[in-house]
XYZ file of C-alpha atoms in Angstrom:
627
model
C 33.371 -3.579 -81.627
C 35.082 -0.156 -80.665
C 31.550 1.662 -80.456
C 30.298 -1.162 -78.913
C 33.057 -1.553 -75.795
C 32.837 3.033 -75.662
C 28.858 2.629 -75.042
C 29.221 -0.089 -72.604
C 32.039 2.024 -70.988
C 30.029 5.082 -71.443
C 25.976 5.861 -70.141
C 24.820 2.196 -70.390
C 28.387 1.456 -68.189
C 27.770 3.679 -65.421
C 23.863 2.493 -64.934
C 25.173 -1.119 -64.622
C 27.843 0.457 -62.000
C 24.580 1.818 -60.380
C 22.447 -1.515 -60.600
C 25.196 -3.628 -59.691
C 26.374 -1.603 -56.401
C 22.426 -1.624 -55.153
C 21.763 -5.596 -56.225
C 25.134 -6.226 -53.921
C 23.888 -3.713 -50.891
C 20.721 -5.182 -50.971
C 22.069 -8.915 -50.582
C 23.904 -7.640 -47.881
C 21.288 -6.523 -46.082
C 19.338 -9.260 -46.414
C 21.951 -11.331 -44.822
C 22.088 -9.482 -41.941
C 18.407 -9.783 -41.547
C 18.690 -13.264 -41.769
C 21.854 -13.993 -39.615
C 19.894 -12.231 -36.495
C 16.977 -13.795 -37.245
C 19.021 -17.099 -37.120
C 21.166 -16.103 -33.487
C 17.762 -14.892 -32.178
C 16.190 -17.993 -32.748
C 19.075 -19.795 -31.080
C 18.981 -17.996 -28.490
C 15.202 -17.900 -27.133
C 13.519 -20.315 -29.069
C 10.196 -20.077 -30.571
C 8.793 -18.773 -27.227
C 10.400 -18.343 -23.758
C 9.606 -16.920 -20.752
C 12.773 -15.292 -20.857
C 11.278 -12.526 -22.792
C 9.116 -11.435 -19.782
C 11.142 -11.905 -17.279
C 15.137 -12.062 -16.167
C 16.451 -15.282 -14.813
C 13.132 -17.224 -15.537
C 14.225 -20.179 -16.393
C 12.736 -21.990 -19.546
C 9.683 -24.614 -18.751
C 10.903 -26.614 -21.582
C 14.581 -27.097 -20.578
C 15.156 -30.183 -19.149
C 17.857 -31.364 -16.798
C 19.328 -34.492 -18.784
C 17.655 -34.039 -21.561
C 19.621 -32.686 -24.956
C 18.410 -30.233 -27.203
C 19.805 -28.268 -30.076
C 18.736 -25.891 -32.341
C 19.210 -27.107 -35.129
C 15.110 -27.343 -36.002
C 15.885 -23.126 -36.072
C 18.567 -22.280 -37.979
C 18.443 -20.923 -41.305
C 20.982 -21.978 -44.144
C 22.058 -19.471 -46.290
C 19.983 -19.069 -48.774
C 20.718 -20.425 -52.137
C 18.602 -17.924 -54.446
C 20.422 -14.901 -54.303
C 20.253 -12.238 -57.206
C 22.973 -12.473 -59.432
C 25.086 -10.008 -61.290
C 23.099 -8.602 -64.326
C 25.429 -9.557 -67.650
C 26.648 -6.170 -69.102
C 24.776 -4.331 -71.557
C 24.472 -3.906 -75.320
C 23.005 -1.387 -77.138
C 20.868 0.001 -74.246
C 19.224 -3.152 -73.824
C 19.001 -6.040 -71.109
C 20.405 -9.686 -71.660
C 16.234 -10.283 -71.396
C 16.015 -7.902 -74.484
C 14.315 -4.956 -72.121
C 14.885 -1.684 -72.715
C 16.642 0.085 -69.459
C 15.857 3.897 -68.657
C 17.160 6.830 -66.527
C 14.797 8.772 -63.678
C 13.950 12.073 -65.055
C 14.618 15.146 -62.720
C 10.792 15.238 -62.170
C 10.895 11.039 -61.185
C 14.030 11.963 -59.164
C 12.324 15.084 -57.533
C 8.708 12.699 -56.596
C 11.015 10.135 -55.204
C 12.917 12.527 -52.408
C 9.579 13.773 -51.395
C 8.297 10.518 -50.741
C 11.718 9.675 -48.829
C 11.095 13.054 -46.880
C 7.417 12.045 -46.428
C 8.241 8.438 -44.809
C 11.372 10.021 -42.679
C 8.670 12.419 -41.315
C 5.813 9.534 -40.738
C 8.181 7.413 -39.187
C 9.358 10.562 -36.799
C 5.810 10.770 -35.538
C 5.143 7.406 -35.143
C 8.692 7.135 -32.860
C 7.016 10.358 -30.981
C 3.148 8.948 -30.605
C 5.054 5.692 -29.230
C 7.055 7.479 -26.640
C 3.752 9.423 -25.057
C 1.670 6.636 -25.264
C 4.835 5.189 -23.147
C 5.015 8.233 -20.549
C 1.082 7.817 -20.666
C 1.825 3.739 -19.875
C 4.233 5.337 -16.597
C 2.044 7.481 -15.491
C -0.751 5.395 -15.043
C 0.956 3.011 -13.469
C 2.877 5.234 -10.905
C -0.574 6.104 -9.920
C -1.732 3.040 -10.055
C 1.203 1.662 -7.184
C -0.304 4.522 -4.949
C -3.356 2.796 -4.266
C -1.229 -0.248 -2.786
C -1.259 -0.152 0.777
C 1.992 0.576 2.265
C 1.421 -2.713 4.493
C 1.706 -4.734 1.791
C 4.370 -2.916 -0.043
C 6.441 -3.912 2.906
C 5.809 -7.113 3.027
C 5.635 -7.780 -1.042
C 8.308 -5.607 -2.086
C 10.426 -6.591 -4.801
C 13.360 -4.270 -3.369
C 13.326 -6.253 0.257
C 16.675 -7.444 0.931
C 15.750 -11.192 0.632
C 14.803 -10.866 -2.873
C 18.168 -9.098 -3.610
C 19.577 -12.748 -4.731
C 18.652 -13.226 -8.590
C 19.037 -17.329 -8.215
C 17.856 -17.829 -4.967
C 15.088 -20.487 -4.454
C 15.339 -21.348 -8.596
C 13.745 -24.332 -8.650
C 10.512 -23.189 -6.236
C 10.725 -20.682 -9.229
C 11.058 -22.770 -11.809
C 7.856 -25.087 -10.853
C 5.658 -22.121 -10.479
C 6.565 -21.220 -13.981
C 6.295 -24.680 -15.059
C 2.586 -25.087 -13.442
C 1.954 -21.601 -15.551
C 2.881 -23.057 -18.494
C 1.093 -26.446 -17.831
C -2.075 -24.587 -17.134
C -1.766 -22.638 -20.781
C -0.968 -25.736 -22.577
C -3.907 -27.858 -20.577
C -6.450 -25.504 -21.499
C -5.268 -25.352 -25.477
C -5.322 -28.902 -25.425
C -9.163 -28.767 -24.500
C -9.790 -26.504 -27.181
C -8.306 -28.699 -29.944
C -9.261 -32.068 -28.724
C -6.307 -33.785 -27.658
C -7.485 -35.862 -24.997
C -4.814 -37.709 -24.236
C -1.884 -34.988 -24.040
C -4.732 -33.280 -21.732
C -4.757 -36.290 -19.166
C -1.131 -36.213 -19.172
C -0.428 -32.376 -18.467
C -3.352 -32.813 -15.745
C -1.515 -35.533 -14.025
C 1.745 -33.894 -14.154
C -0.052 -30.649 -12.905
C -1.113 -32.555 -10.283
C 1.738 -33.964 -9.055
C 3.665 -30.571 -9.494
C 1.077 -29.266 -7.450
C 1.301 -31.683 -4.979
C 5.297 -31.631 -4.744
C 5.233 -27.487 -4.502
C 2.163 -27.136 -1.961
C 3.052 -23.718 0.200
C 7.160 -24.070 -0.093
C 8.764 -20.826 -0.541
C 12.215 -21.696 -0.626
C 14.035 -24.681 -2.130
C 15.671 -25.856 0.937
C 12.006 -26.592 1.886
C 11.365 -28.970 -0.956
C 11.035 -33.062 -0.707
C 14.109 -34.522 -2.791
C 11.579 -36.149 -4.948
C 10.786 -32.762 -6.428
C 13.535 -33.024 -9.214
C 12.128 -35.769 -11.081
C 8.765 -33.991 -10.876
C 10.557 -30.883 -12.676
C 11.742 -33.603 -15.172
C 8.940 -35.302 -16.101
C 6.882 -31.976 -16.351
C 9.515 -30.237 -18.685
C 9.217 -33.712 -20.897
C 5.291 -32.946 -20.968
C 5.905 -29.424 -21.768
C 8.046 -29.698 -24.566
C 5.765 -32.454 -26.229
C 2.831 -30.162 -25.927
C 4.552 -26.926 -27.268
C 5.788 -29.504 -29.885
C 1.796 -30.268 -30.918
C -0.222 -27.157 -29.869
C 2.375 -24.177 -29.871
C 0.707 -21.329 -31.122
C 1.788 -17.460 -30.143
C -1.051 -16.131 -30.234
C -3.209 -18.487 -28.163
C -0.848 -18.828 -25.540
C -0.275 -15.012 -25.477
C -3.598 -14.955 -24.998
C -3.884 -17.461 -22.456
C -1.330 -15.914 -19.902
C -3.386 -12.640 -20.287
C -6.577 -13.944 -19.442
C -4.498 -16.024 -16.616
C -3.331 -12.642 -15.345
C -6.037 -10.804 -15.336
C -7.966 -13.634 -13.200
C -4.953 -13.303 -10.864
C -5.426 -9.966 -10.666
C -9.231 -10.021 -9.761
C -8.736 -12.709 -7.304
C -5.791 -10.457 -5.303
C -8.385 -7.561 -5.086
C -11.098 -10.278 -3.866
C -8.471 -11.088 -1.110
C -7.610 -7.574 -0.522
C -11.217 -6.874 0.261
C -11.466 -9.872 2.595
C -8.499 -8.724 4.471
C -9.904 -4.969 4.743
C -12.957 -6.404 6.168
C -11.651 -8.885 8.748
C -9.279 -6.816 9.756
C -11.513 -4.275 10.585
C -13.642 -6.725 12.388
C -11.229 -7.278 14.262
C -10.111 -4.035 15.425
C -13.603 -3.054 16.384
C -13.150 -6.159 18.308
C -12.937 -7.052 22.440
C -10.291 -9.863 23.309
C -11.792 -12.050 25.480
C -9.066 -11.633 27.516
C -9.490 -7.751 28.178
C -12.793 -8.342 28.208
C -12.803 -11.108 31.388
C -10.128 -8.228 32.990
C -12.746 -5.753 33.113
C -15.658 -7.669 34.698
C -13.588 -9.112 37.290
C -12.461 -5.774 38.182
C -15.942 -4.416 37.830
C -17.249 -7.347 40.043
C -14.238 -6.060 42.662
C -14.566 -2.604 42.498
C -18.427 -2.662 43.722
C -17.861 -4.739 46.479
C -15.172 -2.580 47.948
C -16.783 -0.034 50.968
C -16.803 3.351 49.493
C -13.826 4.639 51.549
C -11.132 2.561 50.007
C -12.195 3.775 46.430
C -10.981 7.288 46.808
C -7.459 8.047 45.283
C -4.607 10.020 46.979
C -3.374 13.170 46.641
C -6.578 14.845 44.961
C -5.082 18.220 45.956
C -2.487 17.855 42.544
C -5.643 17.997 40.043
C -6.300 21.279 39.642
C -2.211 22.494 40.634
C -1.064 24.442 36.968
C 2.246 24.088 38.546
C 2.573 20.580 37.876
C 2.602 18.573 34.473
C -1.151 17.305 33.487
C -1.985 14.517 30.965
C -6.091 13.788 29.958
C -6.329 10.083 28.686
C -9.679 9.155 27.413
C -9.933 5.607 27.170
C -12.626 2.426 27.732
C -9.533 -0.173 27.485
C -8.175 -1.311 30.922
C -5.050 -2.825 30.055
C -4.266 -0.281 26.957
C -4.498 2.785 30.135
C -2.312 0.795 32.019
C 0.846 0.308 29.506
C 0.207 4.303 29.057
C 0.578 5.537 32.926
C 2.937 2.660 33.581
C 5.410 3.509 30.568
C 4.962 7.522 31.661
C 5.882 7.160 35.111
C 8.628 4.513 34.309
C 10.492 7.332 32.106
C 9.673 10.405 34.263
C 11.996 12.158 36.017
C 10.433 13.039 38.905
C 6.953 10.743 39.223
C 5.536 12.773 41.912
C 4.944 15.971 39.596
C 2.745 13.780 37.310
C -0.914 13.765 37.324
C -2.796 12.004 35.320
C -6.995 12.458 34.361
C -8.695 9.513 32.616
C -12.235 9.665 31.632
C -13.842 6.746 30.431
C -17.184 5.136 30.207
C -19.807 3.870 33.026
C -19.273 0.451 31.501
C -15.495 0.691 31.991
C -15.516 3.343 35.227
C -15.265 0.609 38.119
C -12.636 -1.260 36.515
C -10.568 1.125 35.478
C -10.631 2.158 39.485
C -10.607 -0.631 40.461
C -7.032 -1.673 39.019
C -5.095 2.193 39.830
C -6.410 1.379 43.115
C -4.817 -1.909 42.909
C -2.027 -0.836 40.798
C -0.992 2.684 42.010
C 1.210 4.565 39.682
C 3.809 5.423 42.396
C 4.396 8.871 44.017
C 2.040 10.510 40.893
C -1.226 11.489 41.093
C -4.403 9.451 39.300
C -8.012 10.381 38.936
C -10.626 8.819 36.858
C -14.267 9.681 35.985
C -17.195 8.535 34.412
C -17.536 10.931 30.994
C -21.253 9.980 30.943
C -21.464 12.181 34.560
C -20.809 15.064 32.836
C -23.956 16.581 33.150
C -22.897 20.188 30.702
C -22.161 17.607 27.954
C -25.682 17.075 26.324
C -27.322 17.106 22.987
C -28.328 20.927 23.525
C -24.614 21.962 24.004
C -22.864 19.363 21.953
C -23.887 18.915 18.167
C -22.140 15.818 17.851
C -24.640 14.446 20.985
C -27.760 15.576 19.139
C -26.497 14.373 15.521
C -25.834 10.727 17.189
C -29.375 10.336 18.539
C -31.037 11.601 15.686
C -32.955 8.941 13.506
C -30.892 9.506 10.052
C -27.757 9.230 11.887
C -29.119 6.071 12.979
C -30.544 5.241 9.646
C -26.652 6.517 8.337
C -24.657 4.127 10.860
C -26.597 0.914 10.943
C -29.505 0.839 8.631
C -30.266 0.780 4.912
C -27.116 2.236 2.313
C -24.654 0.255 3.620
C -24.541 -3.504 1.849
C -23.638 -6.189 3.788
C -21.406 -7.427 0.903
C -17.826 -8.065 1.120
C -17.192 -5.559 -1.741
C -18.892 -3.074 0.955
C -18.281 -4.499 4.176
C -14.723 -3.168 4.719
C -16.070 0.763 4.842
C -19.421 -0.199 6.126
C -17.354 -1.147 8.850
C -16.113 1.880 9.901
C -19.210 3.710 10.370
C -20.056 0.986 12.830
C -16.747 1.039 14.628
C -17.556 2.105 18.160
C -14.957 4.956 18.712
C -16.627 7.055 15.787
C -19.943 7.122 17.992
C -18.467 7.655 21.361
C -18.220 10.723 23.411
C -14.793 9.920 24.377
C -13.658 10.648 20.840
C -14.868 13.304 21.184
C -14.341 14.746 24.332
C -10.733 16.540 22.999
C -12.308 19.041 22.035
C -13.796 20.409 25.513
C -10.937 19.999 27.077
C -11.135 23.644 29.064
C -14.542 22.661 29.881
C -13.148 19.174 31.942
C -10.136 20.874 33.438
C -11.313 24.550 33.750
C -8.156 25.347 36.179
C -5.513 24.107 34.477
C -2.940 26.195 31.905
C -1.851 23.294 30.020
C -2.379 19.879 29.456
C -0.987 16.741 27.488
C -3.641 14.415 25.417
C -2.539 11.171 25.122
C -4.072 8.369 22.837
C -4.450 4.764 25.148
C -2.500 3.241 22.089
C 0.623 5.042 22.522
C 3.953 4.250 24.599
C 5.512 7.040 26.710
C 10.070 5.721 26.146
C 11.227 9.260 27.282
C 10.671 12.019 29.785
C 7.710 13.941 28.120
C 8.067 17.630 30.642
C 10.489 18.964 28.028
C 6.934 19.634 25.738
C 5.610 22.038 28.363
C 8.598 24.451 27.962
C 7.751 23.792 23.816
C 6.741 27.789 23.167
C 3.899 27.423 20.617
C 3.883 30.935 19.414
C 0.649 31.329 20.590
C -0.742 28.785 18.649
C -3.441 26.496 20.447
C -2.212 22.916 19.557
C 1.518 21.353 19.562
C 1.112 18.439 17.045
C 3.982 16.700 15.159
C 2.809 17.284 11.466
C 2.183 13.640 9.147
C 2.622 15.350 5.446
C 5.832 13.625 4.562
C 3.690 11.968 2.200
C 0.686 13.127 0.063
C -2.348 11.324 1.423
C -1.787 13.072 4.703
C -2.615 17.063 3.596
C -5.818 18.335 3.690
C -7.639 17.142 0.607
C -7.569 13.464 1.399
C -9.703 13.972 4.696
C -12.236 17.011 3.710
C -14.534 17.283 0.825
C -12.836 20.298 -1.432
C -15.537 19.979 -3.937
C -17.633 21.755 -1.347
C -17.822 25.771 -1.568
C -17.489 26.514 2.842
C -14.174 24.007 2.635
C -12.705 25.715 -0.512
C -13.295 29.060 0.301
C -11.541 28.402 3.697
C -8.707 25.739 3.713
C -5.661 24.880 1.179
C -6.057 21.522 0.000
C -2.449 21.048 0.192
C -1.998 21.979 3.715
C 0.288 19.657 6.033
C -1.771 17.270 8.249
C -1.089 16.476 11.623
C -1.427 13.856 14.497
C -3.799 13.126 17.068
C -2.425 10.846 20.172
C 0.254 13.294 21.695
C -0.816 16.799 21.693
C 0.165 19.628 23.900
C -2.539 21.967 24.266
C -2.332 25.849 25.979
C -5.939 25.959 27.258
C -5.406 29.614 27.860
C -5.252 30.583 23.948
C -7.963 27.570 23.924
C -10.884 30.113 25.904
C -9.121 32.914 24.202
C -9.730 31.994 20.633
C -12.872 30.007 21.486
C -11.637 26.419 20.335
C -14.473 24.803 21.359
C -17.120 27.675 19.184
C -15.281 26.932 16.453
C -15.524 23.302 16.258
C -19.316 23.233 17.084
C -19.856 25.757 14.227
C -18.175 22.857 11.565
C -19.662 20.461 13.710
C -23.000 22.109 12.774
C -22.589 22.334 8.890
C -22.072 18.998 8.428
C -25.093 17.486 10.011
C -25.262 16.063 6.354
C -21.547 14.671 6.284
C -21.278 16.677 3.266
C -17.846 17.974 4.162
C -16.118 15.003 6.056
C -17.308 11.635 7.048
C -15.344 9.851 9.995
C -13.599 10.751 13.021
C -12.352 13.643 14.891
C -9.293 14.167 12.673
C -10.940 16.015 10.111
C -12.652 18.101 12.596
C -9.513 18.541 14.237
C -7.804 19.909 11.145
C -10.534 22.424 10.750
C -10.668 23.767 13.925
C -7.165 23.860 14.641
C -6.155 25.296 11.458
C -3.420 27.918 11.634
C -3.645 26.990 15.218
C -1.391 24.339 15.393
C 2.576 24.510 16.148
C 4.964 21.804 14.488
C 6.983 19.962 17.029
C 10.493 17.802 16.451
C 9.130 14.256 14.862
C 11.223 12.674 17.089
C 8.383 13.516 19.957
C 5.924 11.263 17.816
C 6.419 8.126 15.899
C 3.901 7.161 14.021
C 2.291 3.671 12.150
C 3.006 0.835 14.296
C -0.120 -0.358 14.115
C -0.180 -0.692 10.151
C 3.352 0.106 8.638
C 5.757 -2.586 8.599
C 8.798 -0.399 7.523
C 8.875 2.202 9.991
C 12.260 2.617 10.668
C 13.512 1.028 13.856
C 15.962 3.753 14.741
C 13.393 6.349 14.433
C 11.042 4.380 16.863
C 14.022 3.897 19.209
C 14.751 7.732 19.126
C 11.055 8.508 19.545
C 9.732 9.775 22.889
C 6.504 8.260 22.141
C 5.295 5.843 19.406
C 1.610 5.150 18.457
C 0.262 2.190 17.181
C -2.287 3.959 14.988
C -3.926 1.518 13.195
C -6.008 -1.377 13.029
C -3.094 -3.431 14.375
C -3.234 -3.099 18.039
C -0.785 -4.071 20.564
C -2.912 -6.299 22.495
C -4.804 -7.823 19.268
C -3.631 -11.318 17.756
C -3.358 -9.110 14.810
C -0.333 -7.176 15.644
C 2.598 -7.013 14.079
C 5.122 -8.931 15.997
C 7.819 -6.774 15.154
C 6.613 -4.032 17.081
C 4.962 -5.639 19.798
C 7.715 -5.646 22.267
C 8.172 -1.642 22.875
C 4.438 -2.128 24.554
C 4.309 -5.482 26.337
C 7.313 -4.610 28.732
C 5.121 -2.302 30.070
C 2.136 -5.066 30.818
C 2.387 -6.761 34.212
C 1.503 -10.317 33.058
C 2.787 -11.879 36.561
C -0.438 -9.805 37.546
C -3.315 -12.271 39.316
C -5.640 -10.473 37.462
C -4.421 -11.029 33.997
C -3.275 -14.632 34.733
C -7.101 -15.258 35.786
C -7.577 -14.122 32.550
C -5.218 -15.855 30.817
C -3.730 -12.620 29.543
C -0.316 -13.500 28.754
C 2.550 -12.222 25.683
């Protein structure tokens, strides 16, 4: 008995110590596994929304209607490894034999340790850069939203700052979701009449949401509709639940979502487009009346006064280029309304033969008080022809032609949007680009202001003639606050003549308030330099649209930086321009396809221009022209 009790307190003693302290760690462990099992199961469920999304409250939960959980929870469990009986004579109660690791078991067994600590290490690190990879992509993936409908979408907006507010318009969108998943598993497996059900709550759901946003704006009938949907739901997850298939479901439900919001976006790109490149009726009866007017008055009550001020350096000159009547209008009138002194104002407008006798016809009717006015007919211009202007030739040539309204273009939706804007009218105008022969219109004058017809003038503008450019040639407020607005989003760097010469990440700047010093103009040859670009890309191999690019390339080192508060930009496509900024501003531009006097403006920003329209005016009442 004595050598029995000394082995049993001896080797064969201290491996049962050994056995017996793992058996017990090990049961505790597997309790813990099981108790958060158990509380995780009470607390979401075999599936909830909840995992995807905060405060989305649970389809299944129905006001009413009691629940527990007691279908989830695990007992404890009753099999649990028991204490081995001690042992005799270096044997098991089963009669086994027991043995010790050798060093060379003990030494294999580390390693592998080592070897799975190191595994899992890389598999933690591969996770966290497919993650950054995961971020990445999808922080360039939010660039390509427009900033329009950031501003309007934004989760961050202030009336999406309230977790719980409109809940229930909430929780019937995610209760349609879930009807939807569960209607189209039911179709798969045959159960016909659980189908007609969920389609007739669907329906009614459907029916009872319509277009609400908010709950205030739901019928009071709409709570028993929640009800008897979240009855349906939880008898369907009851008989079809199955992770995987409804996983799969709201994946292939997103991505359809997905593809149908880029359909839309296309459809909005394209008809909003349209409908810049558009004519209001309104503006449109304006100009024929005036037209009709103009031609019947006896040629010596079409002159303007004072014709003496257009070629005077000594006084401050503004060039507006512009085929819209009322658009000039708000321009002079908001000028000379925020001048100083009116009567040192003079203002040149050039616009089409189409457009020439209204626009006379209503400064004539509608003179801007003690300044100066003069308009002319750009197609007069007898030095501006296809022999001296390479934009002239490359617009009557046949591939330009072929280019701008031929073959290449589809007339899909998927291609309408930029097919578009090759046939906007302003890219195939000679007023666009007339900026750049400025010295060539007004040969006599030092400097001049050029002013885009969608702009409004809220502050005396003769502090930009004191402006010293440094000799530069163009005062421009720069746009390169944010990326797309440097070089490389407007000119084609892959091309050798615009790498060699430009940095891609050069600042941008703005077109639509401009100060220009004509002298350093004829001095630096402004007007060589753009027809030599103008030249090499006869092909459009290094930009496509507008005078912009152009305008970057000819003006390059050329151009001084003035105070942004001269020049607010994107009222005619960013909702979230600051307000105090445009307040501040001298001038703000609706750049943009939302223009002031389209339907398609934002509201928002409409009133800085419209105070400036005379709508009282017989003219635009004729016309029914009204805010």
């Amino acid at each position: 008995m004595f050598h029995v009790n000394r082995l049993a307190n001896g080797e064969n003693g201290r491996r049962y110590r050994i056995l017996n302290h793992f058996f017990q760690k090990r049961q505790a462990n597997t309790y813990k596994v099981l108790n958060v099992i158990v509380s995780s199961t009470n607390d979401l469920g075999p599936f909830s929304l909840d995992n995807f999304r905060k405060n989305l409250s649970a389809s299944w939960r129905v006001v009413g209607l009691e629940t527990t959980n007691s279908t989830h929870e695990l007992k404890q469990p009753t099999h649990v490894r028991q204490e081995k009986p001690k042992m005799k004579d270096g044997r098991s109660s089963d009669g086994l034999p027991l043995w010790t690791d050798s060093p060379a078991r003990e030494t294999r067994r580390h390693l592998i340790e080592r070897r799975r600590e190191k595994r899992a290490a890389e598999l933690v690190k591969e996770d966290n850069v497919v993650t950054v990879k995961l971020e990445n992509a999808a922080i360039e993936r939010s660039k390509s939203v427009e900033s329009a409908v950031l501003g309007k979408y934004s989760i961050w907006r202030k009336e999406i700052e309230n977790e719980n507010g409109d809940s229930t318009v909430r929780l019937m969108r995610d209760q349609i979701i879930m009807a939807k998943v569960y209607l189209s598993i039911a179709k798969m497996k045959n159960k016909v009449e659980l189908y007609q059900e969920l389609i007739f709550r669907l329906k009614e759901s459907q029916r009872a949401l319509g277009d609400t946003v908010s709950d205030a704006d739901l019928h009071h009938s709409a709570h028993g509709k929640i009800k008897a949907m979240g009855q349906i739901l939880s008898k369907a997850r009851e008989l079809l639940y199955d992770c995987k298939l409804v996983t799969g479901k709201l994946r292939a439900m997103l991505q359809t979502a997905d593809d149908q919001v880029r359909s839309l976006k296309k459809q909005s790109t394209f008809l909003s487009q349209l409908a810049a490149k558009t004519i209001p009726n309104g503006i449109h009866c304006l100009s024929m009346r005036l037209t009709i007017d103009y031609y019947l008055l006896p040629p010596e009550k079409k002159m303007f006064p004072q014709s003496e001020n257009l070629e005077n350096p000594s006084l401050y000159h503004y060039a507006l280029f512009s085929d819209n009547v009322l658009a000039a209008s708000v321009v002079v009138n908001s000028t000379i309304t925020n001048a100083k002194d009116p009567s040192k104002h003079v203002f040149h407008i050039v616009t089409d033969k189409l457009n020439f006798g209204a626009m006379n016809m209503w400064f004539l009717l509608n003179p801007p008080g003690k300044a100066t006015i003069h308009v002319e007919n750009v197609d007069e211009f007898k030095w501006l022809n296809s022999s001296y202007c390479p934009v002239l030739r490359q617009l009557e040539s046949s591939t330009m032609k072929e280019y701008y309204f031929k073959a290449g273009h589809p007339n899909t939706l998927s291609f309408g949007a930029s097919n578009l804007k090759y046939r906007n009218p302003k890219y195939l105008s000679m007023l666009n680009h007339l900026r750049f022969y400025l010295p060539q219109v007004y040969p006599k004058l030092d400097k001049i202001l050029f002013l885009d017809d969608d702009i409004v003038v809220q502050k005396d503008l003769t502090g930009l003639w004191d402006v010293d450019l440094n000799g530069k040639v163009n005062g421009a407020v720069e746009t390169c606050g944010q990326s797309f607005h440097r070089f490389d989003k407007y000119l084609n760097f892959s091309n050798p003549h615009i790498a060699r010469n430009f940095d891609p990440n050069a600042c941008g700047w703005a077109y639509g308030m401009n100060i220009f010093d004509l002298k350093e103009w004829k001095k630096k040859d402004i007007t060589g330099i753009y027809h030599k670009w103008q030249n090499m890309n006869e092909d459009r191999v290094l930009w496509k649209l507008g005078t912009l690019p152009p305008g970057l390339i000819t003006f390059y080192g050329l151009t001084h930086p003035l105070d942004k508060s001269w020049h607010v930009l994107g009222l005619g496509y960013n909702p979230s321009v600051d307000r105090s900024e445009i307040d501040n501003a001298a001038v703000v531009h609706y750049n943009g396809n939302m223009k002031p006097w389209l339907e398609i403006a934002m509201t928002k920003y409409r009133s800085y221009w419209i105070k400036y329209v005379k709508y009282s005016h017989p003219y635009l009442r004729t016309c029914k022209l009204n805010e």
